[in-house]
Amino acid sequence: MITVLCVLVFSWPAAVLAMPEVIGARIGAHPKSTRLVLELSEPIAYQVFTLEKPYRVVIDFPEIRWRALSNPMKSSTGLV
């Protein structure tokens, strides 16, 4: 039992480090659309769907780490 607990405890940090990470983000406002780009450390599977009340687009990611970005995203126009 102790061996199993040790394996779980010591493998947890490795699992966190192996998690995909957001390494950059930017927003682009265009005349008829707004574009949000997330740069990731590796390719991931995701799902996109819409909801109403209020209308919105949802991008569902698996568990990922969000690194603190050095340049905060700014958008003075668009729907973000």
Short mmCIF file of C-alpha atoms in Angstrom, two decimals:
data_model
loop_
_atom_site.label_atom_id
_atom_site.label_comp_id
_atom_site.label_asym_id
_atom_site.label_seq_id
_atom_site.Cartn_x
_atom_site.Cartn_y
_atom_site.Cartn_z
CA MET A 1 0.00 0.00 0.00
CA ILE A 2 2.81 2.43 0.85
CA THR A 3 4.51 1.63 -2.45
CA VAL A 4 1.34 2.48 -4.37
CA LEU A 5 0.98 5.77 -2.49
CA CYS A 6 4.62 6.69 -3.17
CA VAL A 7 4.20 5.98 -6.88
CA LEU A 8 1.07 8.15 -7.02
CA VAL A 9 2.62 11.01 -5.06
CA PHE A 10 5.87 11.07 -7.03
CA SER A 11 4.23 10.66 -10.44
CA TRP A 12 1.79 13.55 -9.91
CA PRO A 13 4.34 16.35 -10.58
CA ALA A 14 5.43 14.58 -13.78
CA ALA A 15 1.81 14.48 -14.96
CA VAL A 16 1.42 18.20 -14.30
CA LEU A 17 4.63 19.00 -16.18
CA ALA A 18 3.51 16.87 -19.13
CA MET A 19 0.22 18.78 -19.41
CA PRO A 20 -0.17 20.96 -22.54
CA GLU A 21 0.46 24.64 -21.83
CA VAL A 22 -0.76 27.92 -23.29
CA ILE A 23 2.46 29.75 -24.16
CA GLY A 24 1.04 32.76 -25.98
CA ALA A 25 -2.20 34.53 -26.86
CA ARG A 26 -3.27 37.41 -29.06
CA ILE A 27 -6.45 39.14 -30.21
CA GLY A 28 -7.02 40.58 -33.67
CA ALA A 29 -9.97 42.88 -34.42
CA HIS A 30 -11.08 42.85 -38.07
CA PRO A 31 -13.97 44.72 -39.76
CA LYS A 32 -16.41 41.79 -39.59
CA SER A 33 -14.87 39.53 -36.96
CA THR A 34 -12.63 39.22 -33.95
CA ARG A 35 -9.90 36.58 -33.85
CA LEU A 36 -8.46 35.01 -30.70
CA VAL A 37 -5.29 32.93 -31.17
CA LEU A 38 -3.89 30.69 -28.43
CA GLU A 39 -0.40 29.28 -28.92
CA LEU A 40 0.02 25.88 -27.27
CA SER A 41 3.07 23.82 -26.38
CA GLU A 42 1.63 20.85 -28.31
CA PRO A 43 -1.42 19.94 -30.41
CA ILE A 44 -4.57 19.18 -28.41
CA ALA A 45 -8.06 17.89 -29.13
CA TYR A 46 -10.86 20.38 -28.49
CA GLN A 47 -14.57 20.90 -29.12
CA VAL A 48 -16.33 24.05 -30.30
CA PHE A 49 -20.05 24.68 -29.84
CA THR A 50 -22.50 27.53 -29.36
CA LEU A 51 -24.96 28.31 -26.59
CA GLU A 52 -27.78 30.82 -26.36
CA LYS A 53 -29.19 33.11 -23.65
CA PRO A 54 -26.81 34.84 -24.05
CA TYR A 55 -25.45 33.75 -27.43
CA ARG A 56 -21.81 32.70 -27.15
CA VAL A 57 -19.16 30.41 -28.58
CA VAL A 58 -17.57 27.84 -26.27
CA ILE A 59 -14.18 26.26 -26.92
CA ASP A 60 -13.81 23.23 -24.65
CA PHE A 61 -10.19 22.24 -23.96
CA PRO A 62 -8.84 19.25 -22.05
CA GLU A 63 -6.96 20.15 -18.90
CA ILE A 64 -4.20 22.60 -19.83
CA ARG A 65 -1.85 24.90 -17.94
CA TRP A 66 -2.12 28.65 -18.44
CA ARG A 67 1.33 30.22 -18.25
CA ALA A 68 1.45 33.85 -17.12
CA LEU A 69 1.85 35.81 -20.34
CA SER A 70 4.43 38.60 -20.46
CA ASN A 71 2.28 40.78 -22.75
CA PRO A 72 -1.35 41.08 -21.67
CA MET A 73 -3.89 40.85 -24.48
CA LYS A 74 -5.51 44.16 -25.38
CA SER A 75 -8.45 44.79 -27.66
CA SER A 76 -10.07 48.18 -27.99
CA THR A 77 -12.56 46.97 -30.59
CA GLY A 78 -14.41 43.80 -31.43
CA LEU A 79 -16.54 41.35 -29.51
CA VAL A 80 -14.16 40.00 -26.91
#
